Coordinates of C-alpha atoms and ligand atoms in Angstrom, one line a residue:
M1 CA -64.8 -5.9 38.3
P2 CA -62.2 -7.2 40.4
H3 CA -58.8 -5.5 38.8
S4 CA -56.9 -7.5 36.5
T5 CA -53.2 -8.1 36.9
S6 CA -50.6 -8.7 34.3
P7 CA -50.2 -12.6 34.6
S8 CA -46.5 -12.4 33.5
P9 CA -45.0 -8.4 34.6
A10 CA -41.9 -7.5 32.5
L11 CA -38.8 -9.5 34.3
S12 CA -35.9 -7.2 35.6
E13 CA -32.6 -6.9 34.9
V14 CA -31.2 -8.7 37.9
Y15 CA -33.4 -9.5 40.7
D16 CA -31.6 -9.7 44.2
V17 CA -33.8 -12.6 45.6
A18 CA -34.9 -15.7 43.1
V19 CA -37.3 -18.0 44.9
I20 CA -38.2 -21.4 44.3
G21 CA -41.0 -23.0 45.7
G22 CA -44.4 -21.0 46.0
G23 CA -45.2 -23.1 49.4
I24 CA -46.0 -21.5 52.6
N25 CA -41.8 -21.2 52.9
G26 CA -41.4 -19.7 49.8
V27 CA -44.2 -17.5 49.4
G28 CA -43.2 -15.8 52.9
I29 CA -39.7 -15.8 52.2
A30 CA -40.7 -13.7 49.3
A31 CA -43.3 -11.6 50.9
D32 CA -40.2 -10.3 54.1
A33 CA -38.3 -9.9 51.6
S34 CA -40.1 -7.7 49.2
G35 CA -41.3 -5.8 52.0
R36 CA -37.8 -5.0 53.1
G37 CA -37.1 -3.2 50.0
L38 CA -35.6 -6.2 47.8
S39 CA -36.5 -7.1 44.4
V40 CA -37.9 -10.5 44.5
F41 CA -38.7 -13.4 41.4
L42 CA -40.7 -16.2 42.8
C43 CA -41.4 -19.6 40.8
E44 CA -43.8 -22.4 41.3
K45 CA -43.8 -25.7 39.2
D46 CA -47.5 -26.4 40.0
D47 CA -50.0 -24.3 41.4
L48 CA -49.5 -22.3 44.8
A49 CA -49.5 -24.9 47.6
S50 CA -50.2 -27.5 45.4
H51 CA -48.4 -29.8 47.7
T52 CA -47.4 -30.2 51.2
S53 CA -48.7 -27.0 52.4
S54 CA -52.6 -27.4 51.0
A55 CA -52.1 -31.4 52.5
S56 CA -52.0 -30.0 56.5
S57 CA -53.9 -30.6 59.5
K58 CA -54.8 -27.3 59.4
L59 CA -53.2 -25.7 62.8
I60 CA -51.7 -23.0 64.2
H61 CA -50.3 -24.9 67.1
G62 CA -47.1 -25.1 69.5
G63 CA -47.3 -28.9 69.1
L64 CA -48.4 -30.5 72.9
R65 CA -47.1 -33.7 71.6
Y66 CA -43.3 -32.1 70.7
L67 CA -43.1 -30.9 74.3
E68 CA -42.4 -34.8 74.7
H69 CA -39.4 -34.8 71.7
H70 CA -37.9 -31.9 74.6
E71 CA -38.7 -29.6 71.3
F72 CA -39.0 -26.7 73.5
R73 CA -37.6 -23.9 70.9
L74 CA -39.8 -24.6 68.5
V75 CA -42.5 -25.0 71.0
R76 CA -42.1 -21.6 72.4
E77 CA -41.9 -19.8 68.9
A78 CA -45.1 -21.8 67.5
L79 CA -47.6 -20.9 70.9
A80 CA -46.2 -17.3 70.5
E81 CA -46.9 -17.4 66.4
R82 CA -50.6 -18.0 67.1
E83 CA -51.3 -14.7 68.4
V84 CA -49.6 -13.2 65.5
L85 CA -51.4 -15.2 62.8
L86 CA -54.8 -14.8 64.6
A87 CA -54.0 -10.6 64.0
K88 CA -52.7 -10.7 60.7
A89 CA -55.4 -13.1 59.0
P90 CA -58.4 -13.0 61.8
H91 CA -60.4 -14.2 58.4
I92 CA -58.2 -17.7 57.6
V93 CA -57.4 -17.8 61.1
K94 CA -60.0 -19.0 64.2
P95 CA -59.1 -19.9 67.8
M96 CA -60.2 -23.4 68.6
R97 CA -60.4 -25.8 71.4
F98 CA -58.9 -28.6 71.7
V99 CA -60.7 -31.4 74.0
L100 CA -58.2 -34.2 75.2
P101 CA -59.8 -37.7 76.8
H102 CA -58.3 -39.0 79.3
R103 CA -56.9 -42.4 79.0
P104 CA -54.9 -43.1 81.9
H105 CA -53.4 -46.2 80.9
L106 CA -51.8 -44.8 78.0
R107 CA -50.4 -41.1 80.1
P108 CA -50.9 -40.7 83.4
A109 CA -53.0 -37.2 84.6
W110 CA -50.2 -35.2 85.9
M111 CA -47.8 -35.6 82.8
I112 CA -51.0 -33.8 80.9
R113 CA -51.3 -31.4 83.5
A114 CA -47.0 -30.8 83.6
G115 CA -47.3 -30.8 79.7
L116 CA -50.7 -28.2 79.7
F117 CA -48.7 -25.3 81.9
L118 CA -46.0 -25.6 80.3
Y119 CA -48.2 -24.9 77.1
D120 CA -50.0 -21.9 78.6
H121 CA -46.8 -20.2 79.8
L122 CA -43.9 -20.9 77.6
G123 CA -44.9 -18.7 74.5
K124 CA -46.7 -15.4 75.0
R125 CA -50.6 -15.5 75.2
E126 CA -53.3 -12.9 75.3
K127 CA -56.4 -13.2 74.0
L128 CA -56.7 -17.4 73.6
P129 CA -58.1 -19.1 76.8
G130 CA -55.9 -21.3 78.9
S131 CA -56.1 -24.9 80.0
R132 CA -58.5 -26.5 82.3
S133 CA -60.0 -29.9 83.2
V134 CA -63.1 -31.2 81.6
R135 CA -65.5 -34.2 82.6
F136 CA -67.9 -35.5 79.8
G137 CA -71.8 -36.1 81.0
A138 CA -73.9 -38.7 78.8
D139 CA -74.6 -36.1 76.2
S140 CA -71.3 -36.9 75.4
A141 CA -70.0 -37.7 71.6
L142 CA -67.3 -39.5 73.2
K143 CA -67.7 -43.2 74.7
P144 CA -69.3 -43.3 78.2
E145 CA -66.1 -44.8 79.6
I146 CA -64.2 -41.6 78.6
T147 CA -65.6 -39.7 81.7
R148 CA -62.7 -36.9 82.3
G149 CA -60.4 -35.2 80.0
F150 CA -58.1 -31.9 79.2
E151 CA -59.1 -28.2 76.9
Y152 CA -56.6 -26.4 75.8
S153 CA -56.2 -23.6 73.2
D154 CA -55.0 -23.7 69.5
C155 CA -55.5 -22.2 66.3
W156 CA -57.2 -23.3 62.8
V157 CA -55.7 -21.8 59.6
D158 CA -56.8 -22.2 55.8
D159 CA -53.7 -23.6 54.7
A160 CA -53.9 -23.1 51.0
R161 CA -54.9 -19.5 51.0
L162 CA -52.3 -18.8 54.0
V163 CA -49.8 -19.5 50.8
V164 CA -52.0 -17.6 48.3
L165 CA -52.4 -14.4 51.0
N166 CA -48.5 -14.3 51.4
A167 CA -47.8 -14.1 47.5
M168 CA -50.5 -11.8 47.4
A169 CA -49.1 -9.4 50.0
A170 CA -45.3 -10.5 48.5
R171 CA -46.5 -9.0 44.6
E172 CA -48.3 -6.0 46.3
K173 CA -45.0 -5.0 47.5
G174 CA -43.5 -5.7 44.0
A175 CA -42.4 -9.8 43.7
H176 CA -42.7 -10.9 40.3
I177 CA -44.7 -14.5 41.4
H178 CA -44.7 -17.8 37.8
T179 CA -46.9 -20.0 38.7
R180 CA -46.3 -23.1 36.8
T181 CA -43.0 -22.6 35.9
R182 CA -40.6 -24.8 36.8
C183 CA -36.7 -24.1 37.4
V184 CA -35.3 -26.7 35.1
N185 CA -31.4 -25.4 37.0
A186 CA -29.4 -22.6 37.8
R187 CA -25.3 -21.7 38.2
R188 CA -23.0 -19.3 39.8
I189 CA -21.9 -17.4 37.0
K190 CA -19.9 -14.2 37.9
G191 CA -21.0 -13.6 40.9
L192 CA -24.5 -14.4 39.8
W193 CA -27.6 -16.8 39.4
H194 CA -28.3 -17.3 36.4
V195 CA -31.7 -19.4 37.0
H196 CA -33.6 -21.0 34.1
L197 CA -37.0 -21.9 33.7
E198 CA -39.3 -23.8 31.7
R199 CA -43.3 -23.1 31.8
E200 CA -45.6 -25.4 31.5
D201 CA -46.4 -24.5 27.8
G202 CA -42.7 -25.9 27.1
T203 CA -41.5 -21.9 26.6
L204 CA -38.4 -21.3 28.4
F205 CA -36.9 -18.2 30.0
S206 CA -33.9 -17.2 32.5
V207 CA -33.9 -14.6 35.2
H208 CA -30.6 -13.4 37.1
A209 CA -30.3 -13.0 41.0
K210 CA -27.7 -12.3 43.3
A211 CA -29.4 -14.8 45.8
L212 CA -31.3 -17.9 45.5
V213 CA -33.8 -18.8 48.1
N214 CA -34.4 -22.8 47.4
A215 CA -38.2 -23.3 49.3
A216 CA -38.8 -26.6 47.3
G217 CA -40.5 -28.5 49.9
P218 CA -40.2 -32.0 49.1
W219 CA -37.9 -31.8 46.4
V220 CA -35.1 -28.6 48.7
A221 CA -32.1 -31.4 48.6
K222 CA -33.2 -33.3 45.2
F223 CA -33.0 -29.6 43.3
I224 CA -29.2 -29.2 44.9
R225 CA -28.1 -32.4 43.3
D226 CA -29.9 -32.8 40.1
D227 CA -30.4 -29.4 39.3
L228 CA -27.9 -27.9 40.5
K229 CA -25.2 -30.5 40.5
L230 CA -24.0 -29.4 44.2
D231 CA -24.1 -31.2 47.4
S232 CA -26.6 -30.9 49.7
P233 CA -25.8 -30.2 53.3
Y234 CA -28.7 -31.9 55.0
G235 CA -30.7 -35.3 54.0
I236 CA -34.2 -34.3 53.9
R237 CA -36.8 -37.5 54.9
L238 CA -40.0 -37.5 53.6
I239 CA -42.5 -38.5 56.0
Q240 CA -46.2 -39.2 54.8
G241 CA -49.3 -37.7 56.6
S242 CA -53.1 -38.8 55.4
H243 CA -56.3 -37.3 56.6
L244 CA -60.2 -38.2 56.2
I245 CA -62.8 -35.7 55.7
V246 CA -66.1 -37.2 56.8
P247 CA -69.7 -35.4 57.9
R248 CA -69.6 -33.8 60.9
L249 CA -69.2 -36.2 63.7
Y250 CA -70.3 -34.4 66.4
D251 CA -71.6 -30.7 67.5
G252 CA -69.7 -28.3 68.9
E253 CA -66.7 -25.9 67.5
Q254 CA -64.1 -27.6 69.0
A255 CA -61.3 -30.2 68.0
H256 CA -60.2 -33.3 69.8
I257 CA -56.6 -34.7 70.3
L258 CA -57.3 -38.4 70.3
Q259 CA -54.1 -40.8 72.2
N260 CA -53.4 -43.8 70.0
E261 CA -51.7 -47.0 71.8
D262 CA -48.6 -46.1 69.8
Q263 CA -48.1 -42.8 71.4
R264 CA -49.4 -41.0 68.2
I265 CA -52.2 -38.7 68.5
V266 CA -55.1 -38.2 65.8
F267 CA -57.0 -35.0 65.4
T268 CA -60.8 -34.9 65.0
I269 CA -61.1 -30.9 63.7
P270 CA -64.8 -29.7 62.6
Y271 CA -64.3 -28.2 58.6
M272 CA -66.4 -25.9 56.9
D273 CA -69.7 -26.6 59.3
R274 CA -70.7 -30.2 57.5
F275 CA -67.5 -32.2 57.8
T276 CA -64.7 -32.9 60.3
I277 CA -61.5 -33.6 59.2
I278 CA -60.0 -36.5 61.0
G279 CA -55.9 -37.3 60.8
T280 CA -53.0 -37.6 60.6
T281 CA -50.8 -40.4 60.1
D282 CA -46.5 -40.9 60.1
R283 CA -45.1 -43.0 57.1
E284 CA -41.9 -43.0 55.8
Y285 CA -42.0 -42.3 52.5
T286 CA -40.2 -43.0 49.2
G287 CA -42.9 -42.3 46.0
N288 CA -43.1 -39.3 44.1
P289 CA -43.9 -36.4 45.9
N290 CA -45.6 -34.8 43.2
K291 CA -48.7 -37.3 43.7
V292 CA -49.3 -39.0 47.3
D293 CA -52.3 -41.0 47.9
I294 CA -53.6 -42.1 51.0
T295 CA -52.8 -45.7 51.6
D296 CA -55.5 -48.5 52.9
A297 CA -53.7 -49.4 55.7
E298 CA -53.5 -45.3 56.7
A299 CA -57.3 -45.3 56.2
D300 CA -57.9 -48.0 58.7
Y301 CA -55.5 -46.3 61.2
I302 CA -57.3 -43.8 61.0
L303 CA -60.6 -45.2 61.4
K304 CA -59.3 -47.1 64.5
V305 CA -58.5 -44.3 66.9
V306 CA -61.8 -42.5 66.0
N307 CA -64.1 -45.2 66.8
A308 CA -61.9 -46.5 69.8
H309 CA -62.9 -42.5 71.1
F310 CA -66.2 -42.3 69.6
K311 CA -69.9 -43.5 69.9
K312 CA -70.7 -43.0 66.3
Q313 CA -68.5 -46.0 64.7
L314 CA -67.0 -45.0 61.0
S315 CA -66.5 -47.2 58.3
R316 CA -64.9 -46.7 54.9
E317 CA -68.3 -45.2 53.2
D318 CA -68.5 -42.4 55.5
V319 CA -65.3 -41.0 54.1
V320 CA -66.2 -38.1 51.4
H321 CA -62.9 -37.0 50.0
S322 CA -59.4 -37.5 51.8
Y323 CA -56.1 -36.0 51.5
S324 CA -52.5 -36.6 51.8
G325 CA -49.2 -35.2 51.7
V326 CA -45.7 -35.7 53.0
R327 CA -43.7 -33.4 55.1
P328 CA -39.9 -32.4 54.0
L329 CA -38.5 -33.2 57.5
C330 CA -34.7 -32.6 57.9
N331 CA -33.0 -35.9 58.8
D332 CA -31.6 -36.5 62.6
E333 CA -31.7 -39.9 61.9
S334 CA -34.5 -40.7 64.2
D335 CA -36.0 -44.3 64.0
N336 CA -39.5 -43.5 64.4
P337 CA -41.1 -41.1 62.5
S338 CA -43.2 -39.2 64.8
A339 CA -40.1 -38.4 66.5
I340 CA -38.3 -36.9 63.1
T341 CA -37.7 -32.9 64.4
R342 CA -40.3 -30.5 63.1
D343 CA -37.8 -27.2 63.7
Y344 CA -36.3 -26.0 60.8
T345 CA -32.6 -25.9 60.1
L346 CA -31.6 -22.6 57.2
S347 CA -28.5 -23.5 55.3
L348 CA -26.3 -20.9 53.5
T349 CA -23.8 -21.7 51.5
G350 CA -21.6 -19.1 48.8
S351 CA -19.9 -16.2 49.3
A352 CA -20.9 -12.4 48.3
E353 CA -18.4 -13.0 45.3
E354 CA -19.8 -16.4 44.3
A355 CA -23.3 -15.6 45.3
P356 CA -25.2 -17.2 47.9
M357 CA -27.9 -20.2 48.4
L358 CA -29.9 -20.2 50.8
S359 CA -32.0 -23.8 51.8
V360 CA -35.2 -24.6 53.7
F361 CA -34.7 -28.0 55.6
G362 CA -38.3 -28.7 57.2
G363 CA -40.4 -26.2 59.0
K364 CA -43.7 -26.2 59.9
L365 CA -47.1 -24.0 58.3
T366 CA -47.3 -22.7 62.1
T367 CA -43.3 -21.0 62.1
Y368 CA -43.3 -19.7 58.0
R369 CA -43.2 -16.1 59.3
K370 CA -40.3 -16.7 61.8
L371 CA -38.3 -18.9 59.4
A372 CA -38.7 -15.8 56.8
E373 CA -37.4 -13.6 59.4
S374 CA -34.3 -16.0 60.2
A375 CA -33.5 -16.3 56.1
M376 CA -33.7 -12.8 55.8
A377 CA -31.2 -12.3 59.0
Q378 CA -29.3 -14.5 57.6
L379 CA -29.6 -12.6 53.8
R380 CA -28.9 -9.1 55.6
P381 CA -25.2 -9.0 54.8
F382 CA -25.5 -9.3 51.2
F383 CA -28.2 -6.7 50.8
S384 CA -27.0 -2.8 52.5
Q385 CA -30.3 -1.8 51.9
M386 CA -32.3 -4.6 53.4
R387 CA -34.8 -2.7 56.1
D388 CA -35.8 -4.1 59.3
S389 CA -38.6 -7.2 59.8
W390 CA -42.4 -5.8 58.9
T391 CA -43.9 -8.8 59.1
A392 CA -45.4 -9.3 62.8
K393 CA -47.7 -6.6 63.1
A394 CA -48.6 -6.1 59.1
T395 CA -52.0 -7.9 58.1
L396 CA -52.2 -10.1 55.2
P397 CA -54.6 -9.1 52.2
G398 CA -58.5 -9.1 53.3
G399 CA -56.9 -9.1 57.1
E400 CA -57.4 -4.9 57.1
S401 CA -60.1 -3.3 58.8
M402 CA -61.8 -6.6 59.9
T403 CA -62.4 -7.4 63.2
T404 CA -64.5 -10.9 63.0
P405 CA -65.8 -13.1 59.5
Q406 CA -69.4 -12.9 61.3
A407 CA -69.0 -9.3 61.2
L408 CA -68.2 -9.0 57.8
A409 CA -70.9 -11.0 56.7
S410 CA -73.3 -9.0 58.7
E411 CA -72.0 -5.7 56.9
L412 CA -71.7 -7.4 53.2
Q413 CA -75.5 -8.4 53.4
A414 CA -76.3 -5.0 54.7
K415 CA -74.8 -3.5 51.8
A416 CA -75.9 -6.2 49.5
P417 CA -79.4 -7.4 51.2
W418 CA -80.0 -9.9 47.7
L419 CA -76.6 -12.0 48.6
P420 CA -77.4 -15.2 49.8
Q421 CA -76.2 -15.6 53.5
A422 CA -73.8 -18.9 52.9
I423 CA -72.1 -16.6 50.4
A424 CA -71.3 -13.8 52.8
A425 CA -70.6 -16.0 55.4
R426 CA -67.9 -18.3 52.6
W427 CA -67.1 -14.6 51.6
A428 CA -65.6 -13.2 55.0
I429 CA -63.9 -16.4 55.9
T430 CA -62.0 -17.0 52.4
Y431 CA -61.7 -13.3 51.0
G432 CA -62.0 -11.1 54.3
A433 CA -62.0 -7.1 53.3
R434 CA -61.3 -8.4 49.6
S435 CA -64.7 -9.5 50.0
W436 CA -65.8 -5.8 48.4
R437 CA -63.8 -6.0 45.6
L438 CA -66.1 -9.2 44.5
L439 CA -69.4 -6.9 45.4
E440 CA -68.0 -3.9 43.2
G441 CA -70.5 -2.5 41.4
A442 CA -73.0 -4.9 41.9
Q443 CA -77.0 -4.6 42.3
G444 CA -78.4 -8.2 42.4
L445 CA -77.5 -11.8 41.9
S446 CA -77.2 -11.5 37.9
D447 CA -74.4 -9.4 38.4
L448 CA -72.5 -11.6 39.5
G449 CA -72.3 -14.3 36.7
Q450 CA -73.3 -17.4 35.5
A451 CA -74.2 -19.8 38.7
I452 CA -71.4 -22.5 38.7
G453 CA -72.7 -24.6 41.4
G454 CA -72.2 -24.5 45.3
G455 CA -72.7 -20.7 45.6
L456 CA -70.1 -20.5 42.9
Y457 CA -70.5 -17.4 40.1
T458 CA -68.6 -16.5 37.6
R459 CA -67.4 -13.1 38.7
E460 CA -65.4 -14.8 42.1
V461 CA -63.9 -17.7 39.3
D462 CA -62.7 -14.3 37.1
Y463 CA -61.6 -13.0 40.2
L464 CA -59.6 -15.9 41.6
C465 CA -57.9 -15.7 38.0
D466 CA -57.0 -12.3 37.7
Q467 CA -56.0 -11.7 41.5
E468 CA -54.7 -15.0 43.0
W469 CA -53.1 -17.1 40.0
A470 CA -56.0 -19.9 39.9
T471 CA -56.0 -21.6 36.2
T472 CA -57.8 -24.6 36.9
A473 CA -60.7 -26.2 38.4
E474 CA -58.7 -27.8 41.1
D475 CA -57.0 -24.5 41.7
I476 CA -60.3 -23.2 42.4
L477 CA -62.5 -26.1 44.2
W478 CA -59.5 -27.4 46.6
R479 CA -57.4 -24.7 47.3
R480 CA -58.7 -21.2 46.3
T481 CA -62.3 -22.3 48.0
K482 CA -63.3 -25.7 49.8
L483 CA -66.0 -25.8 46.9
G484 CA -65.2 -29.2 45.8
L485 CA -67.2 -30.6 49.0
F486 CA -70.2 -28.9 47.8
T487 CA -70.4 -28.8 43.5
T488 CA -71.3 -32.1 41.9
E489 CA -69.7 -33.8 39.2
A490 CA -71.6 -32.0 36.5
E491 CA -70.9 -28.8 38.5
Q492 CA -67.1 -28.9 38.3
A493 CA -67.0 -30.7 34.4
E494 CA -69.3 -26.4 34.0
L495 CA -66.5 -25.1 35.9
A496 CA -63.5 -26.7 34.2
A497 CA -65.3 -25.7 30.8
Y498 CA -65.8 -22.2 31.8
L499 CA -61.9 -21.9 32.3
G500 CA -61.1 -23.7 29.4
K501 CA -63.2 -20.7 27.4
R502 CA -61.7 -17.9 29.0
A503 CA -58.3 -19.3 28.5
T504 CA -58.9 -19.7 24.6
S505 CA -60.7 -16.1 24.6
R506 CA -57.9 -14.9 26.5
H507 CA -55.1 -16.4 23.8
S508 CA -57.2 -15.1 21.1
T509 CA -57.6 -11.5 22.8
E510 CA -53.4 -11.6 23.4
A511 CA -52.7 -13.0 19.7
A512 CA -54.7 -10.3 18.2
Ligands
FAD601 C1 -49.8 -34.2 57.0 C2 -49.3 -32.7 57.3 C3 -49.7 -32.7 58.5 C4 -49.3 -31.3 58.7 N1 -50.1 -30.3 60.0 C5 -49.0 -29.1 60.0 C6 -50.0 -28.2 61.0 O1 -51.3 -28.4 61.3 N2 -49.6 -27.4 61.2 C7 -48.0 -27.1 60.6 O2 -48.0 -25.6 61.1 N3 -48.1 -27.7 59.7 C8 -48.1 -29.1 59.7 N4 -47.6 -29.6 58.9 C9 -46.6 -29.6 57.6 C10 -46.7 -27.6 57.2 O3 -47.3 -28.6 55.9 C11 -45.2 -28.1 55.9 O4 -44.3 -27.9 56.9 C12 -45.2 -27.0 55.2 O5 -46.7 -26.5 54.5 C13 -43.9 -26.8 54.1 O6 -44.4 -25.7 53.5 P1 -43.0 -26.1 52.2 O7 -42.9 -24.7 51.1 O8 -41.7 -26.4 52.4 O9 -43.1 -27.0 51.0 P2 -44.4 -27.3 50.2 O10 -45.8 -26.5 50.4 O11 -44.4 -28.2 49.5 O12 -43.6 -26.0 48.4 C14 -42.7 -26.5 47.9 C15 -43.2 -26.3 46.7 O13 -42.0 -26.3 46.1 C16 -42.3 -26.7 44.7 N5 -41.0 -26.7 43.7 C17 -40.5 -28.0 44.0 N6 -39.2 -28.0 42.9 C18 -39.3 -26.5 42.2 C19 -39.2 -26.5 40.9 N7 -38.0 -27.1 40.6 N8 -38.9 -24.8 40.3 C20 -40.2 -24.6 40.9 N9 -40.8 -25.5 41.9 C21 -40.6 -26.1 42.7 C22 -43.4 -27.3 44.8 O14 -43.4 -27.5 43.7 C23 -43.7 -27.0 45.8 O15 -45.1 -26.5 45.7 C24 -48.2 -31.1 57.9 C25 -47.6 -31.2 57.2 C26 -48.1 -32.3 56.7 C27 -47.8 -33.5 55.3

């Protein structure tokens, strides 16, 4: 059975780095720093990836559209990261072809060809095929008047799992990760940060650290102003983006990038075999980033764009799920939310005497690893023992000794012929080589525990709680797995009841 971990390891006297925020940027920095020999503490006020980092379009992409805004540095870096991340996590990252239907009144063909030429050549690309022109026949899912287009490559990623796997990588290098733990304030005292924390149950504790990393995403500036009582070096613009999930809109594994009259683009992305994700939007957001809901106008906008391109017409009734998040973008004073830079800015304040603070403004999932390397470069002067960069060649947990998820699923079934194909395939794209741990000692389906629904058994639930910091049904159904789309309300309630029982028995064991 899964190896159990201590939920709260003993705290160190003084950490080298305390990281605030368990989104992709916080965990990426925590993993990089701990692998370079620094002692790391990370706190996340909710669940890992519970905010922006699970609400993305889930693309590891250069960002074809950013070329129009002359973001060449960002695009070059992001393009090169596609194959780096593909090799680091072949279970949760996969290549994807993107079809761009040509609509001459929006962008002329020469302009798209020039953009794709740059896209093919700006960043390193060895495995991903280049772009080409395509023609659509009568069997195309697109409307008959759309006859020509282009095709190019990017990658897809399970965004929430990218976060969890980086947190696991950090823990495996010695980092202490505390979820459901909010940093309420932090003060510089005699060259150290005194970081004050509050757990979900209201208990308080503090840690000391030589450096503070503020990776609070949408809260980055508010945290500096309200909790640290300091001036924020940059402002942040919160730009809402929403997605709809509908039953599979067309056959094939290709995504589409649809151009709209307002110059924006909308993606259609095949999802979990049975669905298509459609999004996104760009809308200035002034509400509470803790709970971001799609608006009716956003849903209508997305449906309108997709209906302008596809033969199959969608309405609100087709939507099986939707999600929404806010991009924490560094404020560059742009008027148009789509044009605000998607690049990141790191700000370092404080000297060795007064303890440094590094704050992260902006960024993309795609560039999290490079962002973490830049963060380490900025912190290097404070830590003479810091080792060199290492993350480019290291696999994330589960990516080790793996070829493809399909091959792994076959190996799992060869070892355990009783394991249903759907479970083997899902485990392969969720846990990669760590799937073997879920099979340890199991001789038949009954050894996987109680069936919850959608192919989820309590052994997997226990693994997620013990190894991946899951505590609620939502953590499991929507972030660690995507089984929220494949389970009934009754099954979801059964999962919640099991987790409740599990927590009670753990508390009584601890109290005994
Ligand atoms: C609609 C949309 C589509 C996107 N699509 C893509 C895409 O396809 N590809 C791509 O590369 N990027 C994409 N992005 C961008 C990407 O998702 C974000 O850049 C990235 O997730 C930001 O990560 P983060 O760690 O900075 O923020 P977050 O994920 O929000 O993490 C910050 C964390 O800090 C925690 N926190 C805040 N304050 C405290 C505190 N006081 N104590 C403890 N914890 C605290 C929060 O709870 C939160 O979990 C998209 C973004 C959006 C919104």
